[in-house]
Amino acid sequence: MKKFLLTMFACSVSMCILPLVFAVSVESLISSIDQASAKKGSPTHQISFLKSLETLLNSPSFTTSQYKDIFAELSSYTTEKIKQLSTPWTTIKPSDGTNYLHLDNVNPAKIREMLLMRHNQERTSRGVAPYAYHSDLEKSAQTRADQLKAEERTSNTHLRNAGDGYYSYASITDWFATLGIQFPSAGGGKVAFSENIGRGYYTCNTTDCTEKLITALKTTRDFFMSEKGRNGEHYRAITMGNFTQMGIGVSIDTEKKRYYLVIHYGIDIMGS
């Protein structure tokens, strides 16, 4: 990869202030943008940061410099990243108004936003339509997360019945039906739903544990995303082209300082 010299900036939370000179590639600069953006936390803060960077890259000092083509490429990437972060997501409200995420001292809306937004960023980057959030899948995912906690599972499992294999599609279909959830046939040999499961360390004793739980859940989320290179089963569930909806469940075992995360994905549920 061709290297070049250019002036870059060490950025604070709100503005870029200290000019430095590096010999870097476009790829490394894009990686730096991604890392700096991620440190801002919520999508709203990331968008604000990226818009400031976009304005800077489109300023005359950059567009007329000898590296204007490089800065234009970075500006285009930043614009696209803002578009991905701004992708709208919708929640299909449960008919009875129930919130199935029962989490002490945690804002459930922010948990949904973090996971759904990251899923839809990845789907959009691959040209796949974003997920809608479905409360019925939140109900099923929360039910499964609570089951895993009650069983004190120390390994991730999709088993519903004794004697099932690692992933019994028929047994899970029947399990969904007991919750009043039915999927039509996907056709073409495709599956109609999938289930991602993860667990990890978590403890919090403050009055607002939202950010601590988000940080903990990102460990599992990042594990799912790490399968991208080999298109692993967890990553495929995130990016499956025929899936349209998802829902999450989180159960906390305070004694064992452990969380259980379940995410259900699927095509349009029958009757919804």
CSV table of C-alpha atoms in Angstrom, one decimal:
chain,number,residue,atom,x,y,z
A,1,MET,CA,0.0,0.0,0.0
A,2,LYS,CA,1.4,3.4,-1.0
A,3,LYS,CA,2.3,5.6,1.9
A,4,PHE,CA,2.0,9.3,2.0
A,5,LEU,CA,2.7,12.3,4.4
A,6,LEU,CA,-0.2,14.4,5.5
A,7,THR,CA,-1.3,16.6,8.3
A,8,MET,CA,-3.8,14.9,10.7
A,9,PHE,CA,-5.2,16.0,14.0
A,10,ALA,CA,-5.4,14.7,17.5
A,11,CYS,CA,-9.1,15.1,18.3
A,12,SER,CA,-10.8,16.0,21.5
A,13,VAL,CA,-14.4,15.2,22.2
A,14,SER,CA,-15.7,18.2,20.4
A,15,MET,CA,-12.9,19.4,18.0
A,16,CYS,CA,-9.6,18.6,16.4
A,17,ILE,CA,-6.8,20.6,17.9
A,18,LEU,CA,-3.2,19.4,17.6
A,19,PRO,CA,-1.7,19.1,14.1
A,20,LEU,CA,0.6,16.1,13.7
A,21,VAL,CA,2.3,14.6,10.7
A,22,PHE,CA,2.2,10.9,10.0
A,23,ALA,CA,3.1,8.5,7.2
A,24,VAL,CA,0.0,6.5,6.8
A,25,SER,CA,-2.3,4.7,4.4
A,26,VAL,CA,-6.0,5.5,3.6
A,27,GLU,CA,-6.9,2.2,5.3
A,28,SER,CA,-5.2,3.1,8.5
A,29,LEU,CA,-6.9,6.5,8.5
A,30,ILE,CA,-10.3,5.0,8.0
A,31,SER,CA,-9.5,2.6,10.9
A,32,SER,CA,-8.6,5.6,13.0
A,33,ILE,CA,-11.9,7.3,12.2
A,34,ASP,CA,-13.8,4.1,13.1
A,35,GLN,CA,-11.9,3.9,16.5
A,36,ALA,CA,-12.4,7.5,17.3
A,37,SER,CA,-16.1,7.3,16.4
A,38,ALA,CA,-16.6,4.2,18.5
A,39,LYS,CA,-15.2,5.9,21.6
A,40,LYS,CA,-18.0,8.5,21.4
A,41,GLY,CA,-20.4,5.8,22.5
A,42,SER,CA,-24.0,6.3,21.4
A,43,PRO,CA,-25.0,6.6,17.7
A,44,THR,CA,-26.0,10.2,18.4
A,45,HIS,CA,-22.6,11.2,19.8
A,46,GLN,CA,-20.8,9.3,17.0
A,47,ILE,CA,-22.9,11.2,14.4
A,48,SER,CA,-22.1,14.5,16.0
A,49,PHE,CA,-18.3,13.7,16.0
A,50,LEU,CA,-18.4,12.5,12.3
A,51,LYS,CA,-20.3,15.5,11.1
A,52,SER,CA,-17.6,17.7,12.7
A,53,LEU,CA,-15.0,15.7,10.9
A,54,GLU,CA,-16.9,15.8,7.6
A,55,THR,CA,-17.1,19.6,7.9
A,56,LEU,CA,-13.4,19.8,8.5
A,57,LEU,CA,-12.5,17.5,5.6
A,58,ASN,CA,-14.7,19.6,3.2
A,59,SER,CA,-13.1,22.9,4.3
A,60,PRO,CA,-11.0,24.8,1.8
A,61,SER,CA,-7.7,24.0,3.6
A,62,PHE,CA,-8.4,20.4,2.9
A,63,THR,CA,-10.1,20.5,-0.5
A,64,THR,CA,-7.4,22.7,-2.0
A,65,SER,CA,-4.4,20.9,-0.5
A,66,GLN,CA,-2.0,18.6,-2.4
A,67,TYR,CA,-3.7,15.7,-0.7
A,68,LYS,CA,-7.3,16.7,-1.7
A,69,ASP,CA,-8.0,13.4,-3.4
A,70,ILE,CA,-7.2,11.6,-0.2
A,71,PHE,CA,-9.2,13.9,1.9
A,72,ALA,CA,-12.1,13.5,-0.5
A,73,GLU,CA,-12.0,9.7,0.0
A,74,LEU,CA,-12.0,10.1,3.7
A,75,SER,CA,-14.9,12.6,3.5
A,76,SER,CA,-16.9,10.1,1.4
A,77,TYR,CA,-16.3,7.4,3.9
A,78,THR,CA,-17.3,9.7,6.7
A,79,THR,CA,-20.5,10.6,4.9
A,80,GLU,CA,-21.4,7.0,4.3
A,81,LYS,CA,-20.7,6.1,8.0
A,82,ILE,CA,-23.0,8.9,9.1
A,83,LYS,CA,-25.7,7.5,6.8
A,84,GLN,CA,-25.3,4.0,8.3
A,85,LEU,CA,-25.5,5.4,11.8
A,86,SER,CA,-28.6,7.4,10.9
A,87,THR,CA,-30.4,4.4,9.4
A,88,PRO,CA,-33.9,4.5,11.1
A,89,TRP,CA,-35.0,1.6,13.2
A,90,THR,CA,-38.6,0.9,14.2
A,91,THR,CA,-40.2,-0.9,17.1
A,92,ILE,CA,-43.4,-2.8,16.7
A,93,LYS,CA,-45.1,-2.1,20.0
A,94,PRO,CA,-46.7,-5.1,21.8
A,95,SER,CA,-50.4,-4.9,21.8
A,96,ASP,CA,-50.6,-4.9,25.6
A,97,GLY,CA,-47.9,-2.4,26.0
A,98,THR,CA,-45.6,-4.8,27.9
A,99,ASN,CA,-41.9,-4.3,28.2
A,100,TYR,CA,-40.4,-7.8,28.3
A,101,LEU,CA,-36.9,-6.6,29.2
A,102,HIS,CA,-37.0,-6.6,33.0
A,103,LEU,CA,-33.6,-5.1,34.0
A,104,ASP,CA,-33.0,-3.4,37.3
A,105,ASN,CA,-31.5,0.1,37.1
A,106,VAL,CA,-31.2,-0.2,33.3
A,107,ASN,CA,-32.9,1.8,30.5
A,108,PRO,CA,-34.2,-1.0,28.2
A,109,ALA,CA,-34.6,1.4,25.2
A,110,LYS,CA,-30.9,2.1,25.2
A,111,ILE,CA,-30.1,-1.7,25.2
A,112,ARG,CA,-32.4,-2.2,22.2
A,113,GLU,CA,-30.9,0.8,20.4
A,114,MET,CA,-27.3,-0.3,20.9
A,115,LEU,CA,-27.8,-3.8,19.6
A,116,LEU,CA,-30.3,-3.0,16.8
A,117,MET,CA,-28.3,0.0,15.6
A,118,ARG,CA,-25.1,-2.1,15.3
A,119,HIS,CA,-26.9,-4.9,13.5
A,120,ASN,CA,-28.4,-2.5,11.0
A,121,GLN,CA,-25.1,-0.8,10.4
A,122,GLU,CA,-23.6,-4.1,9.4
A,123,ARG,CA,-26.7,-5.0,7.3
A,124,THR,CA,-26.6,-1.7,5.5
A,125,SER,CA,-22.9,-2.0,4.8
A,126,ARG,CA,-23.7,-5.2,2.9
A,127,GLY,CA,-26.7,-3.8,1.1
A,128,VAL,CA,-29.2,-5.7,3.2
A,129,ALA,CA,-32.4,-4.0,4.5
A,130,PRO,CA,-32.3,-3.1,8.2
A,131,TYR,CA,-34.1,-5.1,10.8
A,132,ALA,CA,-37.3,-3.9,12.4
A,133,TYR,CA,-37.6,-4.6,16.1
A,134,HIS,CA,-40.5,-6.9,17.0
A,135,SER,CA,-41.9,-7.2,20.5
A,136,ASP,CA,-42.9,-10.8,20.0
A,137,LEU,CA,-39.3,-11.7,19.4
A,138,GLU,CA,-38.3,-9.7,22.4
A,139,LYS,CA,-40.8,-11.9,24.4
A,140,SER,CA,-39.4,-15.1,23.0
A,141,ALA,CA,-35.8,-14.0,23.5
A,142,GLN,CA,-36.4,-12.9,27.1
A,143,THR,CA,-38.2,-16.1,27.8
A,144,ARG,CA,-35.2,-18.1,26.6
A,145,ALA,CA,-32.7,-15.9,28.5
A,146,ASP,CA,-34.7,-16.4,31.7
A,147,GLN,CA,-34.7,-20.2,31.0
A,148,LEU,CA,-30.9,-20.2,30.6
A,149,LYS,CA,-30.5,-18.3,33.9
A,150,ALA,CA,-32.9,-20.6,35.7
A,151,GLU,CA,-30.9,-23.7,34.4
A,152,GLU,CA,-27.7,-22.0,35.5
A,153,ARG,CA,-26.2,-22.7,32.1
A,154,THR,CA,-22.4,-22.4,32.0
A,155,SER,CA,-22.3,-23.1,28.2
A,156,ASN,CA,-24.4,-21.7,25.4
A,157,THR,CA,-27.1,-24.1,24.3
A,158,HIS,CA,-30.0,-24.1,21.8
A,159,LEU,CA,-31.4,-27.4,23.2
A,160,ARG,CA,-35.1,-27.4,24.0
A,161,ASN,CA,-35.5,-31.1,24.6
A,162,ALA,CA,-33.3,-33.9,26.0
A,163,GLY,CA,-31.9,-35.8,23.1
A,164,ASP,CA,-31.9,-32.9,20.7
A,165,GLY,CA,-28.9,-32.3,18.6
A,166,TYR,CA,-26.9,-29.0,18.8
A,167,TYR,CA,-29.6,-27.1,17.0
A,168,SER,CA,-33.0,-28.8,16.5
A,169,TYR,CA,-34.9,-26.6,14.1
A,170,ALA,CA,-38.1,-28.7,14.6
A,171,SER,CA,-37.9,-28.4,18.4
A,172,ILE,CA,-37.3,-24.7,18.4
A,173,THR,CA,-40.2,-24.3,15.9
A,174,ASP,CA,-42.4,-26.1,18.4
A,175,TRP,CA,-41.0,-24.0,21.3
A,176,PHE,CA,-41.9,-20.7,19.4
A,177,ALA,CA,-45.4,-22.1,18.8
A,178,THR,CA,-45.9,-22.5,22.6
A,179,LEU,CA,-45.4,-18.7,22.8
A,180,GLY,CA,-47.9,-18.0,20.1
A,181,ILE,CA,-45.2,-17.3,17.5
A,182,GLN,CA,-45.3,-19.0,14.1
A,183,PHE,CA,-43.2,-18.3,11.0
A,184,PRO,CA,-44.4,-19.1,7.5
A,185,SER,CA,-42.2,-21.2,5.3
A,186,ALA,CA,-39.2,-19.3,4.0
A,187,GLY,CA,-39.1,-21.3,0.8
A,188,GLY,CA,-36.1,-22.1,-1.4
A,189,GLY,CA,-34.5,-24.2,1.3
A,190,LYS,CA,-34.0,-21.1,3.5
A,191,VAL,CA,-34.6,-21.0,7.3
A,192,ALA,CA,-37.3,-18.8,8.8
A,193,PHE,CA,-35.6,-17.9,12.0
A,194,SER,CA,-32.3,-18.1,14.0
A,195,GLU,CA,-31.1,-17.8,17.5
A,196,ASN,CA,-27.9,-16.2,18.8
A,197,ILE,CA,-26.9,-16.9,22.5
A,198,GLY,CA,-24.1,-15.4,24.6
A,199,ARG,CA,-23.2,-14.9,28.2
A,200,GLY,CA,-20.5,-13.0,30.1
A,201,TYR,CA,-19.4,-11.3,33.3
A,202,TYR,CA,-21.5,-8.4,34.6
A,203,THR,CA,-22.0,-6.7,37.9
A,204,CYS,CA,-23.3,-3.3,38.9
A,205,ASN,CA,-24.3,-1.7,42.2
A,206,THR,CA,-25.1,1.9,41.0
A,207,THR,CA,-28.4,3.5,40.5
A,208,ASP,CA,-28.0,3.6,36.7
A,209,CYS,CA,-26.4,0.5,35.3
A,210,THR,CA,-27.3,1.1,31.7
A,211,GLU,CA,-23.8,1.9,30.4
A,212,LYS,CA,-22.2,-0.9,32.4
A,213,LEU,CA,-24.6,-3.4,30.9
A,214,ILE,CA,-24.0,-2.0,27.4
A,215,THR,CA,-20.3,-2.4,27.8
A,216,ALA,CA,-20.7,-6.0,29.0
A,217,LEU,CA,-23.1,-6.9,26.1
A,218,LYS,CA,-20.7,-5.4,23.6
A,219,THR,CA,-18.3,-8.3,24.4
A,220,THR,CA,-20.8,-10.8,23.1
A,221,ARG,CA,-21.9,-8.6,20.2
A,222,ASP,CA,-18.3,-8.2,19.1
A,223,PHE,CA,-17.8,-11.9,19.3
A,224,PHE,CA,-20.7,-12.4,16.9
A,225,MET,CA,-19.2,-9.8,14.6
A,226,SER,CA,-15.8,-11.4,14.8
A,227,GLU,CA,-17.1,-14.3,12.7
A,228,LYS,CA,-17.4,-12.0,9.6
A,229,GLY,CA,-14.2,-13.2,8.0
A,230,ARG,CA,-15.4,-16.8,8.0
A,231,ASN,CA,-19.1,-16.0,7.7
A,232,GLY,CA,-19.8,-17.9,10.9
A,233,GLU,CA,-23.3,-18.9,12.0
A,234,HIS,CA,-23.8,-16.0,14.4
A,235,TYR,CA,-22.7,-13.5,11.8
A,236,ARG,CA,-25.0,-15.1,9.2
A,237,ALA,CA,-27.9,-14.6,11.5
A,238,ILE,CA,-27.1,-10.9,11.8
A,239,THR,CA,-26.9,-10.4,8.0
A,240,MET,CA,-29.3,-13.0,6.7
A,241,GLY,CA,-31.0,-11.3,3.7
A,242,ASN,CA,-34.4,-12.9,4.0
A,243,PHE,CA,-34.8,-12.0,7.7
A,244,THR,CA,-36.7,-8.9,8.5
A,245,GLN,CA,-37.2,-8.7,12.3
A,246,MET,CA,-35.3,-9.3,15.5
A,247,GLY,CA,-35.8,-9.0,19.3
A,248,ILE,CA,-33.5,-9.4,22.3
A,249,GLY,CA,-33.7,-10.8,25.8
A,250,VAL,CA,-31.3,-10.2,28.7
A,251,SER,CA,-31.3,-12.0,32.0
A,252,ILE,CA,-29.0,-11.1,34.9
A,253,ASP,CA,-27.7,-13.6,37.5
A,254,THR,CA,-26.6,-11.2,40.2
A,255,GLU,CA,-25.2,-13.9,42.5
A,256,LYS,CA,-23.0,-15.4,39.8
A,257,LYS,CA,-22.3,-12.0,38.2
A,258,ARG,CA,-23.3,-13.2,34.8
A,259,TYR,CA,-25.6,-12.0,32.0
A,260,TYR,CA,-27.4,-14.1,29.4
A,261,LEU,CA,-28.1,-12.6,26.0
A,262,VAL,CA,-30.5,-14.1,23.5
A,263,ILE,CA,-31.3,-12.6,20.1
A,264,HIS,CA,-34.1,-14.0,18.0
A,265,TYR,CA,-34.2,-13.2,14.2
A,266,GLY,CA,-36.8,-14.2,11.6
A,267,ILE,CA,-38.9,-13.5,8.6
A,268,ASP,CA,-42.3,-11.8,9.1
A,269,ILE,CA,-44.2,-13.5,11.8
A,270,MET,CA,-47.6,-14.9,10.8
A,271,GLY,CA,-50.5,-12.7,11.8
A,272,SER,CA,-48.2,-9.7,12.9
